Short mmCIF file of C-alpha atoms and ligand atoms in Angstrom, two decimals:
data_model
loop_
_atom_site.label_atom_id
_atom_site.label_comp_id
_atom_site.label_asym_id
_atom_site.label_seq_id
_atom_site.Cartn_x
_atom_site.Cartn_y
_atom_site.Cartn_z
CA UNK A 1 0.00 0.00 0.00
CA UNK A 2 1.20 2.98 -1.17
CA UNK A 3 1.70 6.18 1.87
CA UNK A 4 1.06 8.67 -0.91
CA UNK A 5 -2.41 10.41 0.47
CA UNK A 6 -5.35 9.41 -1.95
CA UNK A 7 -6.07 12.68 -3.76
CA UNK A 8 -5.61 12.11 -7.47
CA UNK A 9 -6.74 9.55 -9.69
CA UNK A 10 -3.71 8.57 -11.00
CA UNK A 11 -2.85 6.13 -14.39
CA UNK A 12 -0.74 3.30 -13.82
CA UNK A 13 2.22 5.31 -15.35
CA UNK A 14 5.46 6.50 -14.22
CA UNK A 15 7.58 8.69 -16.84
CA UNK A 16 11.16 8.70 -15.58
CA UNK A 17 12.83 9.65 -18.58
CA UNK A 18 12.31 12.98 -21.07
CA UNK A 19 13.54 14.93 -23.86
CA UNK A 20 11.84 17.27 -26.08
CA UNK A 21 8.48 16.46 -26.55
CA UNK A 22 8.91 12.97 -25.45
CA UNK A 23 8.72 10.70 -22.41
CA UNK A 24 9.74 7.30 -21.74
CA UNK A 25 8.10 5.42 -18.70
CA UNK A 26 9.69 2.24 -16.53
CA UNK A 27 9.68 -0.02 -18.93
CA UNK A 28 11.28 2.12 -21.98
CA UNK A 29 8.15 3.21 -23.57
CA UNK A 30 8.16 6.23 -25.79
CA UNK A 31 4.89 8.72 -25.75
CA UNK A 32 4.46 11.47 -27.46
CA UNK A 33 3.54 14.25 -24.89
CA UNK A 34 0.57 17.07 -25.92
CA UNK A 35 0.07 17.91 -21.65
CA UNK A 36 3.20 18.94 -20.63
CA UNK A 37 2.90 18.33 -16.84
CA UNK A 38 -0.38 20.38 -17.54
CA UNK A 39 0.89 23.47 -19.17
CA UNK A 40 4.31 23.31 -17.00
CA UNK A 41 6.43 22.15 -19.30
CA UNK A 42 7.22 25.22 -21.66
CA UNK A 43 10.39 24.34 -22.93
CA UNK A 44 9.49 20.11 -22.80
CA UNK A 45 11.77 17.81 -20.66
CA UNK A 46 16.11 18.11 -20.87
CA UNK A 47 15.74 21.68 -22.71
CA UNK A 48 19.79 22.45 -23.15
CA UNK A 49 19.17 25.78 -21.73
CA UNK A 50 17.52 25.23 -18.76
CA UNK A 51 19.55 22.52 -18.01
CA UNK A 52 22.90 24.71 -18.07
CA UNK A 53 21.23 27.31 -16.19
CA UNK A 54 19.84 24.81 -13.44
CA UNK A 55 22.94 23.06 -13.24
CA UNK A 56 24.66 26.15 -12.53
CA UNK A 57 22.78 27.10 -9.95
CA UNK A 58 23.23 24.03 -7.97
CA UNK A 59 27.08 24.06 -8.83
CA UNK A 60 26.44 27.67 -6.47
CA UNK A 61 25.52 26.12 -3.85
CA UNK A 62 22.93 28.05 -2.89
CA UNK A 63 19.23 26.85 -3.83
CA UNK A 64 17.67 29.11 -1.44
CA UNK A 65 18.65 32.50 1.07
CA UNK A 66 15.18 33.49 1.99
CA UNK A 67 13.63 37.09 1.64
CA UNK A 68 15.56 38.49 4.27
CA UNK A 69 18.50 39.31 1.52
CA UNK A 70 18.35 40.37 -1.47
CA UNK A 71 18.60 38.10 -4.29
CA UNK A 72 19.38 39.03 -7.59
CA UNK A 73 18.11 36.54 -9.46
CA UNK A 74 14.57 37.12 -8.37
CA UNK A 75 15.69 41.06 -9.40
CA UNK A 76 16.35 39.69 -12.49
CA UNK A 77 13.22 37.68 -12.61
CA UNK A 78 11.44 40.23 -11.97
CA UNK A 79 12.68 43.03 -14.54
CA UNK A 80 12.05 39.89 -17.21
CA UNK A 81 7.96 39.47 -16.00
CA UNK A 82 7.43 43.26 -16.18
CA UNK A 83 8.88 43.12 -19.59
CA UNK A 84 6.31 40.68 -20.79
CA UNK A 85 3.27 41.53 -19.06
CA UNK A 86 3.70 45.73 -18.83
CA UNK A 87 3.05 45.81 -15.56
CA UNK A 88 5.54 47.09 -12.14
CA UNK A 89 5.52 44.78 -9.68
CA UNK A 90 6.25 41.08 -8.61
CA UNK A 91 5.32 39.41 -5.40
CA UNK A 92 6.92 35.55 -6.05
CA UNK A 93 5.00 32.70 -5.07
CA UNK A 94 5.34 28.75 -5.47
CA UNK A 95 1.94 27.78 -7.05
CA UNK A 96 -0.68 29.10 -8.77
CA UNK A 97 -3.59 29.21 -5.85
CA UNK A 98 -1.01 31.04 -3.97
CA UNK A 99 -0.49 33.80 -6.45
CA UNK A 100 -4.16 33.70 -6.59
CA UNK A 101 -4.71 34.45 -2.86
CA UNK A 102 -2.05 36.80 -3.16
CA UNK A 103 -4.46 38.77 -5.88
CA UNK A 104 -7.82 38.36 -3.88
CA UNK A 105 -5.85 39.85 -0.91
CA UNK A 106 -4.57 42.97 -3.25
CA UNK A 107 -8.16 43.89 -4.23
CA UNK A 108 -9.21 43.29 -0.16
CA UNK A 109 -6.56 46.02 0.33
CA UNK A 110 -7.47 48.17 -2.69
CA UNK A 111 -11.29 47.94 -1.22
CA UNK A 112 -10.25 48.96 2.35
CA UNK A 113 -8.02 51.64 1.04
CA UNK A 114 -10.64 53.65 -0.93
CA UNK A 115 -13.16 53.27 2.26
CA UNK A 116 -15.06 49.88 1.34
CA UNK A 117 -15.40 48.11 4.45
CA UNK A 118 -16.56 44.10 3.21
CA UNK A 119 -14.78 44.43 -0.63
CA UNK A 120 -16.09 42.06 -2.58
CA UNK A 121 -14.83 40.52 -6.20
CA UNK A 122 -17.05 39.81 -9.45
CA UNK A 123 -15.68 36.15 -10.52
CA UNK A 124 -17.25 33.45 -13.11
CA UNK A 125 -19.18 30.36 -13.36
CA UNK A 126 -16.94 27.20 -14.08
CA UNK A 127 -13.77 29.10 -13.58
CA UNK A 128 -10.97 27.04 -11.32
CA UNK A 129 -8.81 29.55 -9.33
CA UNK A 130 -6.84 26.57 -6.50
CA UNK A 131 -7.63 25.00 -3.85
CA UNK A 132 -6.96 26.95 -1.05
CA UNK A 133 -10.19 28.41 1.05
CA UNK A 134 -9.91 31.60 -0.69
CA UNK A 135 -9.36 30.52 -3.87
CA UNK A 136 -11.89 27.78 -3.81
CA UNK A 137 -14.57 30.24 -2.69
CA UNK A 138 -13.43 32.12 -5.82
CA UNK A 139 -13.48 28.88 -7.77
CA UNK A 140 -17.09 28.30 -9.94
CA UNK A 141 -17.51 24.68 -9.08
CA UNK A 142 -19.63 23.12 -6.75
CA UNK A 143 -16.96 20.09 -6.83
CA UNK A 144 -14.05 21.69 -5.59
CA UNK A 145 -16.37 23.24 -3.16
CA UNK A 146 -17.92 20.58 -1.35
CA UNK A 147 -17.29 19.78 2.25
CA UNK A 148 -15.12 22.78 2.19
CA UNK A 149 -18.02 24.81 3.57
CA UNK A 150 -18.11 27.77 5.26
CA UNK A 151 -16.55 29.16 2.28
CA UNK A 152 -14.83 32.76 2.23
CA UNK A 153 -17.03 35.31 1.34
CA UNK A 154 -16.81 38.01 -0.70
CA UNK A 155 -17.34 36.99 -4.14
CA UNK A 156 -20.43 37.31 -6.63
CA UNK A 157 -20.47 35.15 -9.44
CA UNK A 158 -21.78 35.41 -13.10
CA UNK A 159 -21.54 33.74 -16.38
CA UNK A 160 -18.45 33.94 -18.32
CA UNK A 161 -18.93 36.21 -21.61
CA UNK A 162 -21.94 37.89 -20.43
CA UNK A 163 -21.20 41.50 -19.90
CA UNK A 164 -24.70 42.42 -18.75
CA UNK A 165 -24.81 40.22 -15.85
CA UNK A 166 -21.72 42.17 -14.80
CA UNK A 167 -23.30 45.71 -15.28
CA UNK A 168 -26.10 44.12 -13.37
CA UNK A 169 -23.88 43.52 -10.73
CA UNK A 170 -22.62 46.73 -11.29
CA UNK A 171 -25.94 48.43 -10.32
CA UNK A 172 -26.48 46.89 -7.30
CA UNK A 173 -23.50 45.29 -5.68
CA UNK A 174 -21.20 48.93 -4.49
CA UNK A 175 -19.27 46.83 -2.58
CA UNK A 176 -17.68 45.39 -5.95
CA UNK A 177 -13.65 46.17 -6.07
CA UNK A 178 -12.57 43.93 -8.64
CA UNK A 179 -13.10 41.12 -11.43
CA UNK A 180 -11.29 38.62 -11.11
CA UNK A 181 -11.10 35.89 -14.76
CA UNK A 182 -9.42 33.41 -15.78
CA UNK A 183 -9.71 34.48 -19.63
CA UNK A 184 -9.16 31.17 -21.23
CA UNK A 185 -10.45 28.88 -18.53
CA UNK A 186 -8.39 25.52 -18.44
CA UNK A 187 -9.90 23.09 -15.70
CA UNK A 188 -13.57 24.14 -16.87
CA UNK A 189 -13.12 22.81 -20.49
CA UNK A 190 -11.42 24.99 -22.23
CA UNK A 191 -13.97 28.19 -22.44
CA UNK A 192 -12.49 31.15 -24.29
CA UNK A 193 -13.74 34.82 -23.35
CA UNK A 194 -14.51 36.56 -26.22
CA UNK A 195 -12.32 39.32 -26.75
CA UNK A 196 -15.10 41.62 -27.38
CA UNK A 197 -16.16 40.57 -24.06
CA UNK A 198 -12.68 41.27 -22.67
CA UNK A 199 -12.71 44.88 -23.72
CA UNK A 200 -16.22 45.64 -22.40
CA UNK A 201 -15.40 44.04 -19.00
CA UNK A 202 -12.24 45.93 -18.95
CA UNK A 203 -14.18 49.54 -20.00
CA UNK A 204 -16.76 48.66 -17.05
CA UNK A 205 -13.66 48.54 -14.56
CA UNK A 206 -11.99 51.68 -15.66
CA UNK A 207 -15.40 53.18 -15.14
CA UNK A 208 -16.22 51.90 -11.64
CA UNK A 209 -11.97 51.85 -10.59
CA UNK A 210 -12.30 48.65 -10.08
CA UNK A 211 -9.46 46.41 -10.59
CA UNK A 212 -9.31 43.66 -13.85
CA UNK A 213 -7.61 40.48 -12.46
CA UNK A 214 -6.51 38.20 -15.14
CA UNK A 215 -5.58 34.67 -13.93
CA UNK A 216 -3.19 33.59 -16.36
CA UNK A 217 -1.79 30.35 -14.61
CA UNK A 218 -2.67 28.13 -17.22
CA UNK A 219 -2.97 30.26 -20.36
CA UNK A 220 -0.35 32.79 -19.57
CA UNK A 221 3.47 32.75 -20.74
CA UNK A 222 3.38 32.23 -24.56
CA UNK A 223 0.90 29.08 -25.02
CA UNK A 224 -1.79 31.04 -26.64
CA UNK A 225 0.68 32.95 -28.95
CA UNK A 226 1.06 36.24 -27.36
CA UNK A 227 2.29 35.99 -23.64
CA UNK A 228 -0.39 36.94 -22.49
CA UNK A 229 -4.63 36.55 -23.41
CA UNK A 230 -5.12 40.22 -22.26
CA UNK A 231 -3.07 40.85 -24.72
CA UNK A 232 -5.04 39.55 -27.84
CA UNK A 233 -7.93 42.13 -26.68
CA UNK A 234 -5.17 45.03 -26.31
CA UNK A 235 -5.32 46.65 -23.12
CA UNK A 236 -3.39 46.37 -19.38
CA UNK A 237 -5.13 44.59 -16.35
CA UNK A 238 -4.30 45.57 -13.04
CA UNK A 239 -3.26 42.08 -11.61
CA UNK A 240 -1.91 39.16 -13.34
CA UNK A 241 -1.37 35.80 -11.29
CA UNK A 242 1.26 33.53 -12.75
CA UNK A 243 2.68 29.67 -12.30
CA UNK A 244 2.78 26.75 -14.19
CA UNK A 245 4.46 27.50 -17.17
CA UNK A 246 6.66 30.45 -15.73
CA UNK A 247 9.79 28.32 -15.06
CA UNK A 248 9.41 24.65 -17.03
CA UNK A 249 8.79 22.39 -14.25
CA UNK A 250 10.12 24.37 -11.08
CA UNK A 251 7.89 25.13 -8.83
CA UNK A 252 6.83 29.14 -8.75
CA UNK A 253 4.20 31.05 -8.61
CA UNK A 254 4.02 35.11 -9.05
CA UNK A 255 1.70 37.71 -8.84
CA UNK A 256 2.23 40.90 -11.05
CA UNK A 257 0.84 44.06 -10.18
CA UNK A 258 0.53 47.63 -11.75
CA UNK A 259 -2.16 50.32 -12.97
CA UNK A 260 -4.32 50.72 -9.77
CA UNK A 261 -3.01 47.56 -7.72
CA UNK A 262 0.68 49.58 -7.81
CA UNK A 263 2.23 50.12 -4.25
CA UNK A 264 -1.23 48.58 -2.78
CA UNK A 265 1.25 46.19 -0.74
CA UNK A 266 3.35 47.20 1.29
CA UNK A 267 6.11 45.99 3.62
CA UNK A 268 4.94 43.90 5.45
CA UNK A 269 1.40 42.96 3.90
CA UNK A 270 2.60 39.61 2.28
CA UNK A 271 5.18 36.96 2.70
CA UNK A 272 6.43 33.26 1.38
CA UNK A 273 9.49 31.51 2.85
CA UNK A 274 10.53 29.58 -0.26
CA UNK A 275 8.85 32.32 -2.63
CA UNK A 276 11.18 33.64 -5.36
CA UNK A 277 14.14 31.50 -4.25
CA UNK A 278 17.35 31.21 -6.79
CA UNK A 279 16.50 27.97 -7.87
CA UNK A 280 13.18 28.55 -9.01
CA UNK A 281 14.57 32.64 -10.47
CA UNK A 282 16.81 30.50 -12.20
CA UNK A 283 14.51 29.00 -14.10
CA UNK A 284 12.01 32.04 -14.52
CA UNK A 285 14.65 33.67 -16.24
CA UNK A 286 16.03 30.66 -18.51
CA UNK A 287 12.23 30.22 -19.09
CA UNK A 288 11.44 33.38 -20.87
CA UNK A 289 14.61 33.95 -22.31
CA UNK A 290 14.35 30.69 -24.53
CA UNK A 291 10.87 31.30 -24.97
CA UNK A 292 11.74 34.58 -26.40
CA UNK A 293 15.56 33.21 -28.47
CA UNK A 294 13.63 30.45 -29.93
CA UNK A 295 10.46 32.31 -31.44
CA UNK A 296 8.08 30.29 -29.55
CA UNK A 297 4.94 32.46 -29.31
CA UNK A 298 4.67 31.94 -33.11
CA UNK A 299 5.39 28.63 -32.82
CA UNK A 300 2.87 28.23 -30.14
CA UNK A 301 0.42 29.80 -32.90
CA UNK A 302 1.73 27.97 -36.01
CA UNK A 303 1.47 24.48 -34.29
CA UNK A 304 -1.74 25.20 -32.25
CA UNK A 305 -3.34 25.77 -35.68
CA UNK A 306 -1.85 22.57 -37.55
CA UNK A 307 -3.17 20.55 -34.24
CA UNK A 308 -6.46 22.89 -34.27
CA UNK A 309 -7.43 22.30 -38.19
CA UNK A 310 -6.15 18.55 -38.07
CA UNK A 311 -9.13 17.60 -34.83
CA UNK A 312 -11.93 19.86 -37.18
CA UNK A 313 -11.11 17.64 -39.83
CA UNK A 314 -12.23 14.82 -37.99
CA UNK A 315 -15.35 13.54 -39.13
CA UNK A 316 -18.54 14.28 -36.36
CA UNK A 317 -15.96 16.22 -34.14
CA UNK A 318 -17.64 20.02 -33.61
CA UNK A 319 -16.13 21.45 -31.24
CA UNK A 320 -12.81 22.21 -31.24
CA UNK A 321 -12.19 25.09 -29.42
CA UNK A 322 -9.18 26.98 -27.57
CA UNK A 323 -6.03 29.51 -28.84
CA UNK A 324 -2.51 28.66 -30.18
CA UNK A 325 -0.99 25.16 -28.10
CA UNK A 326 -4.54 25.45 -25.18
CA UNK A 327 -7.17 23.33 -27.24
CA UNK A 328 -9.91 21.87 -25.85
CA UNK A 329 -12.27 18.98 -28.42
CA UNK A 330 -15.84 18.72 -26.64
CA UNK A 331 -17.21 15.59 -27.10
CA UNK A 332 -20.83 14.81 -26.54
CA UNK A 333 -20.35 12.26 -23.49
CA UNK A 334 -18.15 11.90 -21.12
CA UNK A 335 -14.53 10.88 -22.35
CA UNK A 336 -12.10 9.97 -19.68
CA UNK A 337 -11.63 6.47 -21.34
CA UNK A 338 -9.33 8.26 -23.76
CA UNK A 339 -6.46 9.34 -21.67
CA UNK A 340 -5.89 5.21 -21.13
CA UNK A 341 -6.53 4.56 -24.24
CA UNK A 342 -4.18 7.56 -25.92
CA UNK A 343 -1.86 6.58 -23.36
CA UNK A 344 -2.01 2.91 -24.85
CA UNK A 345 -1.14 4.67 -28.33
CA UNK A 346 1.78 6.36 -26.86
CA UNK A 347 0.29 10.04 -26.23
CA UNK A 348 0.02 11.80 -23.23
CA UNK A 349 -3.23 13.91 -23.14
CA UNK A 350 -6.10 14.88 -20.73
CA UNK A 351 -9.59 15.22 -19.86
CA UNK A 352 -11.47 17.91 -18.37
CA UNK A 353 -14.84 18.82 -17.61
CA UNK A 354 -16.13 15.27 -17.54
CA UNK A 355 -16.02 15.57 -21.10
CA UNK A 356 -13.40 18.10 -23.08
CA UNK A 357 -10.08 16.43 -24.25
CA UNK A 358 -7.80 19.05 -23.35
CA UNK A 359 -3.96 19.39 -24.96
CA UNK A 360 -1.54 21.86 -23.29
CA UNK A 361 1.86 20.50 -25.31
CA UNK A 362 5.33 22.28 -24.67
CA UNK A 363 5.69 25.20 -26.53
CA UNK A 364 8.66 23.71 -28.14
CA UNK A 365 6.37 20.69 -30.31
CA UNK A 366 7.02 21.33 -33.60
CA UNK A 367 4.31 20.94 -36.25
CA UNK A 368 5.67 17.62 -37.11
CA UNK A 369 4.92 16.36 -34.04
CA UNK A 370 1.79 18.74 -33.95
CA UNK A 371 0.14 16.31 -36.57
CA UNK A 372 1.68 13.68 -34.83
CA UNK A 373 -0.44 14.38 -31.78
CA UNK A 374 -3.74 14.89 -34.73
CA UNK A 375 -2.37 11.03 -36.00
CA UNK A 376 -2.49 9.30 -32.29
CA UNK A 377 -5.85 10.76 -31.21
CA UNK A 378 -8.05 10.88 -34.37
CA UNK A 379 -8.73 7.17 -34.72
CA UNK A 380 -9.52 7.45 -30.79
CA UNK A 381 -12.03 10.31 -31.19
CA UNK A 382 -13.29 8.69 -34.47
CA UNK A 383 -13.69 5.27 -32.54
CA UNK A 384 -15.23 7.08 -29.22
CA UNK A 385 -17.55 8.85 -31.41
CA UNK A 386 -18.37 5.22 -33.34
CA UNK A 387 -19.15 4.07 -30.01
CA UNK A 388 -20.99 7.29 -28.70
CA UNK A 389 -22.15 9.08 -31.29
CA UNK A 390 -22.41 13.17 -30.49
CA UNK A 391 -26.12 14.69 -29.03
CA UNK A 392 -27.71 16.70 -31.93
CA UNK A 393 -27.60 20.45 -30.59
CA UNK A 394 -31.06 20.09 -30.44
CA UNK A 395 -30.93 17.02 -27.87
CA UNK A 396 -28.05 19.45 -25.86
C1 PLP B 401 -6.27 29.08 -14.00
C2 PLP B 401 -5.69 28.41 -12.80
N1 PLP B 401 -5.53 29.11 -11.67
C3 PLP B 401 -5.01 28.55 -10.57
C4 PLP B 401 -4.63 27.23 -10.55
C5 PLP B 401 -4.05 26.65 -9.29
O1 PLP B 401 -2.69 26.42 -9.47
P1 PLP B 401 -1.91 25.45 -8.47
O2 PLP B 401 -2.39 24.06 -8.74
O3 PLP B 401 -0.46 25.65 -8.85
O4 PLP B 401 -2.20 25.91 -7.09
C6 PLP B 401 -4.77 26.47 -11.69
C7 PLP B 401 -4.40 25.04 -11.70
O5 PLP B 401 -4.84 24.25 -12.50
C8 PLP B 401 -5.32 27.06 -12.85
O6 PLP B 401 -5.49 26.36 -13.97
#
């Protein structure tokens, strides 16, 4: 009997082996991986790059000093995220629900500072935000919720891409500080804000000074072709919570701040032992410098589309939704059976939402292994379908 706590429904795999786009498990079998630790992976597995700068950094010595010193690294880490995302300033984190809390406890602040005594945050149905209290309160799932209860309070929820519910809300609600979205939202299937939507949420905050809080954990750093979604509609949000992807497989979280959340922290306010060690700087900077040397934003577009077009092309298979290497393929029952079975054909994919096959590859896949990915799963989805065939829209 295994001690590992009972959490996860786990496959009966162990990958121990990696390089590029490709794992090998225990007993030397190749797959071909489109998940990439679920969007952590950026730069795949034994990235040259990373590599020199990690080993480096253990060749130091020093893995971690702690906040009380400065540590240039995480200076350096930091001057690289406002580059990217436009904004000032970093607080550094080890996990996405953590930069999370860290951004529900910026607009608390924000709230108390301009005189609102029980702040509260606008934040969407079937959005995933962690799994702390906080963040599960913030989290649109009565799943993640359950037996959790009380939860925090504080947040009002409405349906993603509907901008009147929010002006609704708007009306009413004056204890409203912030909206807080997850633009592209990854654990609930795959649902992409439409950028239309994007703008007029953002125009609404501007109006009411309420800060726009764009959880970019999954989508963030690169996958969707630009580095950021906010940045397909064109304008700045006020808070920007970071992980996954940020440093290929070391853990880090970060939470960026600027426009109205600048200087809303201060000494003091917030803290993390292990946040924004060397180690994980390390790898936030080796991260995004690769990213940017190696041109993978457009790659992340170029390939997303090959994979994109090749699943359309599949005969009975409607929905295939999602931007640049963050796809989602609805099917019209629930599909978990795949991930064995893909896993069988040597391809490492997911499935969310009961019923969404989701693909988050490393943003180095190239689009030969892009249609690779489009070769394993087809026949699944074509066979699945076969077996199950998809609900008219009428019968949804
Ligand atoms: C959009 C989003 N926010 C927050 C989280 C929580 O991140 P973590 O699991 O690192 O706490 C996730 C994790 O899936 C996520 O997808």
């Amino acid at each position: 009997m295994s001690h590992v706590m009972d959490t996860y429904a786990r496959q009966p795999v162990a990958f121990v082996r990696g390089e590029g786009v490709w794992l090998w498990d225990e007993a030397g079998k190749k797959y071909l991986d489109a998940l990439a630790g679920i969007a952590v992976n950026t730069l795949g597995y034994a990235h040259p790059k990373l590599r020199k700068a990690l080993t480096e950094r253990i060749d130091s010595g020093v893995l971690h000093t702690s906040n009380l010193w400065r540590i240039p690294d995480q200076e350096k880490a930091a001057d690289r995220i406002a580059e990217i995302t436009g904004l000032d300033e970093v607080f550094f984190c080890n996990s996405g629900l953590e930069a999370n809390e860290a951004a529900i406890k910026v607009a608390r602040k924000y709230g108390h500072e301009r005189g609102v005594a029980e702040p509260a945050i606008i934040v969407m149905e079937k959005a995933f935000h962690g799994r702390s209290l906080a963040t599960l309160s913030a989290t649109g799932s009565r799943k993640v919720q359950a037996g959790f209860e009380p939860l925090v309070s504080g947040f009002v929820r409405v349906p993603l891409n509907d901008l009147d519910a929010v002006r609704q809300v708007a009306e009413r609600n004056k204890n409203v500080v912030a909206v807080f979205i997850e633009p592209i939202q990854g654990e609930g299937g795959i649902n992409v804000s439409r950028l239309e939507y994007l703008r007029g949420l953002k125009e609404i905050c501007e109006r009411k000074e309420w800060l726009f809080m764009s959880d970019e954990v999954q989508c963030g750093l690169g996958r969707t072709g630009k580095w950021f979604v906010y940045q397909h509609a064109g304008f700045l949000p006020d808070v920007v919570p970071l992980a996954k992807g940020l440093a290929s497989g070391v853990p880090v979280g970060a939470c960026v701040v600027g426009g109205r959340a600048r200087g809303v922290f201060k000494p003091g306010n917030h803290g993390s032992t292990f946040g924004g060690n060397p180690l994980a700087m390390t790898a936030v900077v080796a991260t995004i410098d690769t990213i940017r040397e190696e041109g993978l934003l457009a790659n992340a577009s170029r390939v997303g589309e090959v994979i994109r077009s090749g699943l359309k092309a599949v005969d009975g298979l409607s929905d295939v939704r999602g931007m640049g290497l963050m796809i989602g393929a609805e099917l019209g029952a629930p599909c978990g059976e795949i991930v064995r079975q893909a896993l069988e054909a040597g391809l490492v994919i997911n499935v969310t939402a009961d019923n969404v096959i989701r693909l988050l590859p490393p943003l180095v896949m190239n689009e030969a292994e892009g249609r690779m990915v489009v070769e394993r799963l087809a026949p699944l989805v074509r066979a699945f379908l076969a077996r199950s065939p998809e609900p008219t829209a009428a019968a949804r």
